[in-house]
Short mmCIF file of C-alpha atoms and ligand atoms in Angstrom, two decimals:
data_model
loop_
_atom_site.label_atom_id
_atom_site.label_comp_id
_atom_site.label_asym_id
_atom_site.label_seq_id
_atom_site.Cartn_x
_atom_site.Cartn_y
_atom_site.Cartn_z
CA UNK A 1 89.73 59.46 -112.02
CA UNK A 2 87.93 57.47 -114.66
CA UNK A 3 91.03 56.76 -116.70
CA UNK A 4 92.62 55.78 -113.80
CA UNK A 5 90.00 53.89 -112.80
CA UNK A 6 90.56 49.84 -112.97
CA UNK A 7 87.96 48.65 -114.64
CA UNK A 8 88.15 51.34 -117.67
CA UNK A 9 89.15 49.77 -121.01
CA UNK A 10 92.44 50.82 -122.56
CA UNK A 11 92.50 51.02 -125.99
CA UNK A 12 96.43 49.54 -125.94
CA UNK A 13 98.32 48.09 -123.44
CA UNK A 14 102.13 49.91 -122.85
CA UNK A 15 104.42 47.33 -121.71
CA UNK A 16 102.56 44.66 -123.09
CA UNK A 17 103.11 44.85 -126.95
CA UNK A 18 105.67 41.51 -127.20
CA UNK A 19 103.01 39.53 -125.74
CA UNK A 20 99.98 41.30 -127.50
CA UNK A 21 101.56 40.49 -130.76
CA UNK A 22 102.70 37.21 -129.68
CA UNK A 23 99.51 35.40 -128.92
CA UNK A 24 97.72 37.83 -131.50
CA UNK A 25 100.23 36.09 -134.39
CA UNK A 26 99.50 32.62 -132.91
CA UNK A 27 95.86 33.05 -132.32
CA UNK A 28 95.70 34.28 -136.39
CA UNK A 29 97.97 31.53 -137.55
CA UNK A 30 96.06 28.78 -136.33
CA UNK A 31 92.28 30.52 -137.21
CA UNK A 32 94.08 30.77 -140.89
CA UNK A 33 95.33 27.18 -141.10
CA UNK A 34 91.67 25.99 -139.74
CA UNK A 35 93.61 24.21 -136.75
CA UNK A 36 93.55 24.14 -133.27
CA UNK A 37 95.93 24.80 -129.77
CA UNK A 38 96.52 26.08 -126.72
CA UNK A 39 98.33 29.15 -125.70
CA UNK A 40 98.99 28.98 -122.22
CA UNK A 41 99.37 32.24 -120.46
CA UNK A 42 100.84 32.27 -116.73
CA UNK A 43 101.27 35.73 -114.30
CA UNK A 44 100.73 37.09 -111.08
CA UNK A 45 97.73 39.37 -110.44
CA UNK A 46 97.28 42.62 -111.96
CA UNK A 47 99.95 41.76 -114.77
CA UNK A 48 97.49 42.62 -117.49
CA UNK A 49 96.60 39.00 -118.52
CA UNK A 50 93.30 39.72 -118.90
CA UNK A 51 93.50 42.96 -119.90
CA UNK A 52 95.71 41.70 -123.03
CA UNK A 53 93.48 39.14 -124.18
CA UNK A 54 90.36 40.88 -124.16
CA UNK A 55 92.15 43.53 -126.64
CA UNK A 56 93.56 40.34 -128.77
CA UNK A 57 90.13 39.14 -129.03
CA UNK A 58 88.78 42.52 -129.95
CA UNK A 59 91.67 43.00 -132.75
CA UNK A 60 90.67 39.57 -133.92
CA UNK A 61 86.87 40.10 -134.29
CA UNK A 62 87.58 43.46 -136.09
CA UNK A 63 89.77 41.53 -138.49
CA UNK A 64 87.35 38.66 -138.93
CA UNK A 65 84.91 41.60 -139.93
CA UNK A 66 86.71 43.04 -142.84
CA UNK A 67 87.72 39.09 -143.88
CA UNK A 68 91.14 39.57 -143.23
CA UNK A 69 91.18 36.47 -141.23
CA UNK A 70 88.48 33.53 -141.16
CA UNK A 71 85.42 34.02 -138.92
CA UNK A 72 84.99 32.26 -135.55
CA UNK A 73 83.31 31.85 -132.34
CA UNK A 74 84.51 33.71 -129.00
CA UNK A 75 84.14 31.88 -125.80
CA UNK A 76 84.37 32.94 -122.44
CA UNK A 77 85.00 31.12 -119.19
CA UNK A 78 86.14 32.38 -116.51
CA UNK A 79 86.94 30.11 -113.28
CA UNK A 80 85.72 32.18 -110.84
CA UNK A 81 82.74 33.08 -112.22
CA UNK A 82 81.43 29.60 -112.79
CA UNK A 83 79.40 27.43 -110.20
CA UNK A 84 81.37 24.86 -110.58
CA UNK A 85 84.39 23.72 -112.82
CA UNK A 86 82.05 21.09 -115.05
CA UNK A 87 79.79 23.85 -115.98
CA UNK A 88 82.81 25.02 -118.10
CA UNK A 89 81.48 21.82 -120.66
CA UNK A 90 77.87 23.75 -121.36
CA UNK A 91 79.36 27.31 -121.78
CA UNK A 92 82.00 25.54 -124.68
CA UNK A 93 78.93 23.81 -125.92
CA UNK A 94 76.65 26.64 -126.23
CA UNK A 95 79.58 28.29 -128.51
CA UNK A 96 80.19 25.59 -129.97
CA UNK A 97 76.70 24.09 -131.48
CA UNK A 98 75.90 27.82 -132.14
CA UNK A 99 73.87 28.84 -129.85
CA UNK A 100 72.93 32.52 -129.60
CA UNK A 101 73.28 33.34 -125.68
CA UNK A 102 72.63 37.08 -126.08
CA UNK A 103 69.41 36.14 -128.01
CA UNK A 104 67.90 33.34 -126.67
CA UNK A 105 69.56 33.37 -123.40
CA UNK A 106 71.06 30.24 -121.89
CA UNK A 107 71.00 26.71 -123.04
CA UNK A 108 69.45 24.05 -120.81
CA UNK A 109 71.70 21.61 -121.38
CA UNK A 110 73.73 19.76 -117.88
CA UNK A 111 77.35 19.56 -117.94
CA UNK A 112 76.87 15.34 -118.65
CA UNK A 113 75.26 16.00 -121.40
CA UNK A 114 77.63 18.67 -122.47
CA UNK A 115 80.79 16.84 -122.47
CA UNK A 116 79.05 14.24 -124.43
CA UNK A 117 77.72 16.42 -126.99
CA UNK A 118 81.48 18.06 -127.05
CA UNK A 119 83.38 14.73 -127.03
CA UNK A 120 81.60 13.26 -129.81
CA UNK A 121 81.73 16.76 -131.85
CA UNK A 122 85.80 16.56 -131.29
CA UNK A 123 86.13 13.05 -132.05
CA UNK A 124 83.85 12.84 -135.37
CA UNK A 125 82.34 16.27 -136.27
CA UNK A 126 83.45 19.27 -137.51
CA UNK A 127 86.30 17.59 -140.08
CA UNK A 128 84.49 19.34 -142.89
CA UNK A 129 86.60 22.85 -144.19
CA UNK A 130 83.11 24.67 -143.43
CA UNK A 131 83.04 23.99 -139.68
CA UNK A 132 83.34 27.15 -137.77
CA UNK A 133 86.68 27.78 -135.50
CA UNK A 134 85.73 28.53 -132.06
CA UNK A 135 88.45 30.54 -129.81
CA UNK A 136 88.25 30.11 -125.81
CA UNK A 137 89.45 32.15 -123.21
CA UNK A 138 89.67 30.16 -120.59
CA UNK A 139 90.47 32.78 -117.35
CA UNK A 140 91.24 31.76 -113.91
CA UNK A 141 92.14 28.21 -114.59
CA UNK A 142 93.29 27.62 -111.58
CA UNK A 143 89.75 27.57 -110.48
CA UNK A 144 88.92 24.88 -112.47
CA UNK A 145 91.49 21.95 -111.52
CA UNK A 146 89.41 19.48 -109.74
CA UNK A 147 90.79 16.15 -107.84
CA UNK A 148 89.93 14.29 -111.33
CA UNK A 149 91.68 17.69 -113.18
CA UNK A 150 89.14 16.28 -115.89
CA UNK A 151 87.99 19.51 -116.94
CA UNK A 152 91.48 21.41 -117.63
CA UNK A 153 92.45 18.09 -119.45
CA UNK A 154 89.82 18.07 -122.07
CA UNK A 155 90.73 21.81 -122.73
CA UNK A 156 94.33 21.30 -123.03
CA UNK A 157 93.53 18.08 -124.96
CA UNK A 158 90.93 18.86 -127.74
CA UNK A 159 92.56 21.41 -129.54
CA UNK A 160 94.80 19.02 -130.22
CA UNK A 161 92.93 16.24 -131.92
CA UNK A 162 92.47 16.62 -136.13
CA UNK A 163 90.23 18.70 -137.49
CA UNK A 164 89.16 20.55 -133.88
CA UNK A 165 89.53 24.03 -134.98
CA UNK A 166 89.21 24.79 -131.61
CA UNK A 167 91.85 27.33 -129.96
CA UNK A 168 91.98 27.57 -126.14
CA UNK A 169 93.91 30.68 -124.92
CA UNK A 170 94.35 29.46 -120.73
CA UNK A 171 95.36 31.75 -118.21
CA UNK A 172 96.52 31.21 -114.95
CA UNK A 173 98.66 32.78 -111.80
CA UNK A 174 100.58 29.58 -111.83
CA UNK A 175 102.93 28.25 -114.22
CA UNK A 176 103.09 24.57 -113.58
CA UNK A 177 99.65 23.89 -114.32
CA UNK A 178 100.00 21.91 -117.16
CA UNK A 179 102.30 19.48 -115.81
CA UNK A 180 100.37 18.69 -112.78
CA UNK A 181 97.20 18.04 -115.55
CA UNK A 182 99.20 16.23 -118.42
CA UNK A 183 101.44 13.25 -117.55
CA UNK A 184 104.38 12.79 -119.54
CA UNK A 185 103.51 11.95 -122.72
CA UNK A 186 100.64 13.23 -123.32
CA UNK A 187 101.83 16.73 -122.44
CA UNK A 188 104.94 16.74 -125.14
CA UNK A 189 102.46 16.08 -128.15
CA UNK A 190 100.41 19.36 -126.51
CA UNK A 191 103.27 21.18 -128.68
CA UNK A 192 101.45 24.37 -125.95
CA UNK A 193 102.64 27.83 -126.46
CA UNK A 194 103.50 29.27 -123.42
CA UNK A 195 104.10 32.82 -122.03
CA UNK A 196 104.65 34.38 -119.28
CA UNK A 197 103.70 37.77 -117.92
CA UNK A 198 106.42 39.03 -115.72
CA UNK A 199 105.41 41.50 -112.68
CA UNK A 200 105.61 45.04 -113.56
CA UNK A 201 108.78 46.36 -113.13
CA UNK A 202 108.64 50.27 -111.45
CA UNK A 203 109.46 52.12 -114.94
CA UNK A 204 106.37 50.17 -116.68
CA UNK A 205 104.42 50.73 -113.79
CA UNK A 206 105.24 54.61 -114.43
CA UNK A 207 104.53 54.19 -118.03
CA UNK A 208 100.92 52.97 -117.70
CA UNK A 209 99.89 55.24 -115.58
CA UNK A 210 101.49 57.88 -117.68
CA UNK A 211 99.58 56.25 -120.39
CA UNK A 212 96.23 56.04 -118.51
CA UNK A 213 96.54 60.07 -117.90
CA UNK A 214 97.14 61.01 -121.27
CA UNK A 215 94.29 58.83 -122.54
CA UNK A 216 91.90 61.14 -120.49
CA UNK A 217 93.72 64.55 -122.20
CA UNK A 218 92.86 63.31 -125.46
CA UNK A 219 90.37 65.38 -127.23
CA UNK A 220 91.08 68.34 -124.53
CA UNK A 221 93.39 70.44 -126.76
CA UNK A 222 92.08 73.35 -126.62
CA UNK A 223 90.05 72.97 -123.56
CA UNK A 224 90.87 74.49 -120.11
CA UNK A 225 92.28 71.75 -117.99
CA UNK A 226 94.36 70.23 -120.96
CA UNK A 227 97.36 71.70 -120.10
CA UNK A 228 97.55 71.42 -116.13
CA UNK A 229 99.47 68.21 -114.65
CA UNK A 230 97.07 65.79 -112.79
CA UNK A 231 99.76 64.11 -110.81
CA UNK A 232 103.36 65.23 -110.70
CA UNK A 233 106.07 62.80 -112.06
CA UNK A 234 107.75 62.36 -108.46
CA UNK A 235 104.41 61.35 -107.42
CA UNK A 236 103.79 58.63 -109.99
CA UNK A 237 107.24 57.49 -109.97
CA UNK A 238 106.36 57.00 -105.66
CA UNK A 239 103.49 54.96 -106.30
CA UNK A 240 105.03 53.37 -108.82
CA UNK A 241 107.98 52.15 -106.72
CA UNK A 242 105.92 51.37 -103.57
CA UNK A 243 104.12 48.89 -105.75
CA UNK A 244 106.69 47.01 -107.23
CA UNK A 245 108.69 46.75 -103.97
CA UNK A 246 105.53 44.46 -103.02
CA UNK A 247 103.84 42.99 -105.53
CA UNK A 248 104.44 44.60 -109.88
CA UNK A 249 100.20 44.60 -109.71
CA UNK A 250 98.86 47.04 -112.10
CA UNK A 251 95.49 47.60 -110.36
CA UNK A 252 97.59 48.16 -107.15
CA UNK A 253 99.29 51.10 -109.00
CA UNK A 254 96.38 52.50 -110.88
CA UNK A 255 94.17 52.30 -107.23
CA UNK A 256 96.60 54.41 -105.08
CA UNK A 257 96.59 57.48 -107.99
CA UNK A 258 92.93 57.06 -108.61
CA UNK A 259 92.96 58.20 -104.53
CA UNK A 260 95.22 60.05 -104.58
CA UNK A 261 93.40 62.24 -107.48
CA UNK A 262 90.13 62.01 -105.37
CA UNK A 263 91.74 63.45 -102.32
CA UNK A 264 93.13 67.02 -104.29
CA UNK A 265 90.60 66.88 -106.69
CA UNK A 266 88.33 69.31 -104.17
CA UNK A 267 91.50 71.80 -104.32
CA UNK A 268 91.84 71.09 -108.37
CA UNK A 269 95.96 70.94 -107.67
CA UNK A 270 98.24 68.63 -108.72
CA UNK A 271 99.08 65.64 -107.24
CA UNK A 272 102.07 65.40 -105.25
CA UNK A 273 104.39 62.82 -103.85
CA UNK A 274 102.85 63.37 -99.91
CA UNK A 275 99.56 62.83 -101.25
CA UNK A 276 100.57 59.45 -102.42
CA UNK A 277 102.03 58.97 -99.16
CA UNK A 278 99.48 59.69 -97.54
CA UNK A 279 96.99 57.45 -99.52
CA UNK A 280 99.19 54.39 -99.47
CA UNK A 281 99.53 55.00 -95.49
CA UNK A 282 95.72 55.36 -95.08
CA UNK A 283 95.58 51.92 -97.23
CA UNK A 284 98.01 50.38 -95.08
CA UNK A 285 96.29 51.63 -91.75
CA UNK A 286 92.70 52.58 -91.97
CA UNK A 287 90.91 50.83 -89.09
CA UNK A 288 89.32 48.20 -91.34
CA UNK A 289 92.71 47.31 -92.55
CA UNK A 290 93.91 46.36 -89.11
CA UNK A 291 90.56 44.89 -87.96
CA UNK A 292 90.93 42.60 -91.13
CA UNK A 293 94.49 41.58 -90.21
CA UNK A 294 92.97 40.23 -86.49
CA UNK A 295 90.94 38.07 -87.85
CA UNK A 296 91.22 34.61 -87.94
CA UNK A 297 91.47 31.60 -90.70
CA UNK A 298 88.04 31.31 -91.15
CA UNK A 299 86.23 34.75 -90.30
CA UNK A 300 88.70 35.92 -93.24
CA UNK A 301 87.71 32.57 -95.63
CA UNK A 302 83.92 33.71 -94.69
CA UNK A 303 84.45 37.06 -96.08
CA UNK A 304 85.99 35.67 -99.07
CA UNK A 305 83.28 33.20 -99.64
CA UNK A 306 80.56 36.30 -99.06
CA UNK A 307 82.62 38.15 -102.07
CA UNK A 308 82.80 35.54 -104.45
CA UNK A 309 79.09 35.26 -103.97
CA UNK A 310 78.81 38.56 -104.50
CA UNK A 311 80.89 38.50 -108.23
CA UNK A 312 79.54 35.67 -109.43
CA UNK A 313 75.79 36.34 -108.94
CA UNK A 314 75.95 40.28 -109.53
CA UNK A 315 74.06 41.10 -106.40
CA UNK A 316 75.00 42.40 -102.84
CA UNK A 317 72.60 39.87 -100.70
CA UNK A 318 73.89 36.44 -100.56
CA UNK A 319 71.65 33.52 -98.91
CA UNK A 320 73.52 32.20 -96.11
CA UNK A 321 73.57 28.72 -97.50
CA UNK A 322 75.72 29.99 -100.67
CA UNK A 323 78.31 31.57 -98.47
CA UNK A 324 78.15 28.33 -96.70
CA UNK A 325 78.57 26.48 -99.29
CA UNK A 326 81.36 28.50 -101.02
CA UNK A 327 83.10 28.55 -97.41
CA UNK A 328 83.65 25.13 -97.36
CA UNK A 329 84.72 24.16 -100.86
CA UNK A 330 87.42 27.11 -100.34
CA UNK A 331 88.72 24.94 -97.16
CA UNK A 332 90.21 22.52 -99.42
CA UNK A 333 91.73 25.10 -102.33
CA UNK A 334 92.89 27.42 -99.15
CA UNK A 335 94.40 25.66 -97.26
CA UNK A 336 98.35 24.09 -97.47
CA UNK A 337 98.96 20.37 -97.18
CA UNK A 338 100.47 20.32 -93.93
CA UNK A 339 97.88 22.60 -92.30
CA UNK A 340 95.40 20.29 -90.98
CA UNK A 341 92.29 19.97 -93.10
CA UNK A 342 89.44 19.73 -90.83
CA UNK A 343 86.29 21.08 -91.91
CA UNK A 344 83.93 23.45 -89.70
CA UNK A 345 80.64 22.09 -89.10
CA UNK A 346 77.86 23.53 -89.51
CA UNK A 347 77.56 24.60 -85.73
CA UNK A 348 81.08 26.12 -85.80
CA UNK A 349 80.41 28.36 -89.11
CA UNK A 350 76.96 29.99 -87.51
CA UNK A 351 79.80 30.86 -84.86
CA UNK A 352 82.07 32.36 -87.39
CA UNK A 353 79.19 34.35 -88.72
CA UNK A 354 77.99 35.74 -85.23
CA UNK A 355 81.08 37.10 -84.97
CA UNK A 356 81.34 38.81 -87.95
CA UNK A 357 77.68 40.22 -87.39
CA UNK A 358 78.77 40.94 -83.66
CA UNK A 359 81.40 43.33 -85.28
CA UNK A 360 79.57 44.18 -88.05
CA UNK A 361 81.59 43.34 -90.89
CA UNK A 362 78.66 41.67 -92.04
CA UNK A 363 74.87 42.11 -91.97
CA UNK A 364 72.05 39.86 -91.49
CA UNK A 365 68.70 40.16 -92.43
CA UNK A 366 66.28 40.52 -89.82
CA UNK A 367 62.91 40.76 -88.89
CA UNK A 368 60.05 38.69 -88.13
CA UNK A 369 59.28 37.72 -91.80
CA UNK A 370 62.62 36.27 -91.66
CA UNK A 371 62.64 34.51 -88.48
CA UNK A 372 60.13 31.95 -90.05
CA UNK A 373 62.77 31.23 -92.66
CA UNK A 374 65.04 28.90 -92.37
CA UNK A 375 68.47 29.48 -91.45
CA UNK A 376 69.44 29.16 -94.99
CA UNK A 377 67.36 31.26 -96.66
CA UNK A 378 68.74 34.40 -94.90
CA UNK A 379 70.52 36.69 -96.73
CA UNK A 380 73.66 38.07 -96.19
CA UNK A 381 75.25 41.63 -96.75
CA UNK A 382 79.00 42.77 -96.41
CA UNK A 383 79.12 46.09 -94.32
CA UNK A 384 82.44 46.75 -95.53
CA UNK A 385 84.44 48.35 -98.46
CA UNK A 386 84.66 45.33 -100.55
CA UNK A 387 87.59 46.36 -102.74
CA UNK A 388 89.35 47.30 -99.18
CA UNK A 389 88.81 43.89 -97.73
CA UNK A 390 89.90 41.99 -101.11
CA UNK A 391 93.21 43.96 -101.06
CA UNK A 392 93.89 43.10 -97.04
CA UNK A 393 92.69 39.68 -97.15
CA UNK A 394 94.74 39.27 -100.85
CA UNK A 395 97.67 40.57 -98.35
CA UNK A 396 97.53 38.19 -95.53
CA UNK A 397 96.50 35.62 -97.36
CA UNK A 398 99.62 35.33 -99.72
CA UNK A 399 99.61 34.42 -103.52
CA UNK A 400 96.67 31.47 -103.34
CA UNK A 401 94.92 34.31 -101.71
CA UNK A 402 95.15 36.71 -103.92
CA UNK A 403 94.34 34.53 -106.70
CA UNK A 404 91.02 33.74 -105.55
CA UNK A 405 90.00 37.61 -104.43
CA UNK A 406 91.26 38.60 -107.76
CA UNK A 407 88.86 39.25 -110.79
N1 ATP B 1 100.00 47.30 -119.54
C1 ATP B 1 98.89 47.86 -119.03
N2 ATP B 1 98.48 49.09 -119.42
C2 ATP B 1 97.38 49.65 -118.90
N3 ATP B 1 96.60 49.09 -117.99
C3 ATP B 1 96.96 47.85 -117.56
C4 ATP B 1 98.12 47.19 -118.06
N4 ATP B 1 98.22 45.99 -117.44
C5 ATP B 1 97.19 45.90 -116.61
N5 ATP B 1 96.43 47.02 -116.68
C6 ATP B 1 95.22 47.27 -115.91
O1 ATP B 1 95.38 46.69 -114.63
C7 ATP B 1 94.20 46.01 -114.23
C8 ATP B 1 94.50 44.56 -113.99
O2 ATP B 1 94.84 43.92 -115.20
P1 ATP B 1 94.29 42.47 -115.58
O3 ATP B 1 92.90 42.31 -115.08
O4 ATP B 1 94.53 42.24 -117.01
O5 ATP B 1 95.26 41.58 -114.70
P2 ATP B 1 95.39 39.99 -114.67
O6 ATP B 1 96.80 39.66 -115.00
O7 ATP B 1 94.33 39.37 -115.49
O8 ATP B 1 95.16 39.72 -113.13
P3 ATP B 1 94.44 38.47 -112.41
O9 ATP B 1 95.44 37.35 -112.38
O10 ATP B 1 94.19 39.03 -111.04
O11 ATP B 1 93.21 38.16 -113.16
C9 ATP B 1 93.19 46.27 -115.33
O12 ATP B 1 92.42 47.38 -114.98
C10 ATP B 1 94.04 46.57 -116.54
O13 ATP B 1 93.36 47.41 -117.44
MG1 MG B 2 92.59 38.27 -114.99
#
């Protein structure tokens, strides 16, 4: 179950080795020359984007280590994880001037001041052969195009000026990103390398959960248990082909046979195709599933906002002003361009949220301590599975959907 588990670390990726070596090469190349760039790497959910560049970056920093490659600075950013997209400026800087986050914690420094500090480094600074390369993974970029698309510019557009060093490895679901940020011109002296990660075809699907099982038998030899099949091949070759019918996610795959192993594992037998079944069906049906599927435009944005709340700060109890807050900036980045725009007010979201408390997808505090609070201040709690409701809403909500639950 822990191998199988989604958020345990592979040591390789199977089905991913073109593109690991790829962006490995390119990533080396350019730390050796002392230059900069952008790789650009585009794929639906749960096609191991991620999962690919973390192990890139770990290859890397082992290499770095025994000097087989010049030394730099890793960067992280991720999208969705950010307040907002400008704060992207004061994470960069922070790696940049050398800051030691882990150390000294956080820099004080606004996002203003940031970009200044970063625009004049890029423009003047760091020419020398001594500066220090920095490498950025910059992860759900989507969630960082704003109406100015300012902030995915200056990524895409400083590791291209002399002397940078700096090496921006983007990810994204879409794959038109860059030319709705770079006009003409500008974009063809980006000289971007871009890949894309396909969906997950049934066979690789097979093969990493395959993978993923042996990984736990390692070190077992001789042990009892080492020899006895966890799930049968006509099981993992159902799951396998259930997913890609739909969607060619990996953590779609890897979630039904983690189940699937739960629901046996009291019997210690194998794993069989009807137990699949009978996970997937239980997925598709389970009374939260449907009750999620009833609901409307906005109860289901609320429990999105409530979750990304949840993931960015690391705790379960959200004040009600966040989720608030987060509800409304997802109405424009939700929503299509024909559908009409019109934003809740405040009256119409407490409305939203007594419904959700009526049904008890959600909980609010209570009590008379809280009653002299205001409104705001309250905090929030999702009674639900919160994986389950990412996967339904991810569902019904289609591709821009998913994209936000995801991560
Ligand atoms: N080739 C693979 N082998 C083993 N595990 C994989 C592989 N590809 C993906 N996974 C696993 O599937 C899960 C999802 O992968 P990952 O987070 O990299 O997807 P992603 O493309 O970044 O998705 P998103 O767009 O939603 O961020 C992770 O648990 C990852 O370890
Ligand atoms: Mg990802």
């Amino acid at each position: 179950m822990h191998a199988l588990h989604v958020g345990s670390r592979p040591d390789a990726l199977p089905c991913r080795e073109d593109e690991y070596e790829r962006v490995l090469r390119c990533v080396g190349e350019l730390l050796e020359e002392g230059s900069g760039g952008c790789i650009y790497i585009s794929g639906v959910p749960g096609t191991g984007k991620t999962a690919t560049v973390h192990t890139i970056i770990r290859e890397l920093k082992r290499m770095a280590q025994n000097s087989e490659i010049n030394p730099f600075t890793y960067v992280e950013i991720n999208g969705l994880k950010i307040p907002e997209p400008s704060a992207a400026y004061s994470l960069l800087w922070e790696g940049i001037s050398g800051h030691d986050v882990a150390k000294e914690g956080h820099l004080r420094v606004g996002a203003k001041e940031s970009l200044k500090a970063l625009t004049r480094h890029f423009t003047t600074g760091n020419r020398g052969p001594e500066g220090h390369a920095c490498v950025v993974l910059m992860d759900e970029l989507d969630q960082l195009v704003t109406p100015k698309q300012d902030v995915v510019y200056n990524f895409f557009n400083w590791p291209t000026l002399v002397g940078s060093k700096l090496v921006v490895i983007a990810v994204a679901n879409t794959m038109d990103l860059p030319e709705r940020v770079m006009t003409g011109r500008v974009r063809s002296r980006l000289g971007m390398i871009r890949i894309n990660f396909q969906p997950y075809t049934r066979e690789q699907l097979e093969k990493i959960v395959e993978a993923r099982l042996a990984s736990a038998k390692e070190g077992l030899e001789d042990e009892e248990g080492a020899s006895q099949v966890i799930i049968a091949p006509d099981a993992i070759k159902f799951a396998s082909m259930t997913v890609s019918r739909i969607t060619g996610d990996a953590r779609r795959v890897l979630d039904i046979c983690r189940r699937a192993v739960e629901l046996v594992e009291p019997t210690k037998g194998t794993v069989k195709a009807p137990h699949v079944r009978e996970v997937v069906n239980m997925m598709q049906n389970s009374p939260t599933a449907a009750y999620l599927r009833d609901l409307s435009f906005h109860e289901r944005l609320m429990l999105t906002s409530l979750i990304k709340c949840v993931k960015r700060e690391g705790v379960e109890e959200i004040k009600w002003s966040e989720v608030e807050y987060q509800h409304l900036t997802y109405v424009d980045s939700l929503t299509s361009e024909d559908d009409p725009k019109r934003k809740p007010t405040p009256y119409e979201l407490m409305m939203v949220l007594d419904s959700l408390v009526a049904s008890r997808a959600v909980v609010v505090e209570d009590g008379t301590a809280v009653a002299r609070k205001p409104p705001g201040e309250r905090r929030l709690l999702l009674n639900l599975e919160q994986g389950e409701v990412e996967r339904v809403l991810g569902d019904v909500g289609g591709q821009r959907w998913k994209a936000v639950l995801s991560n």
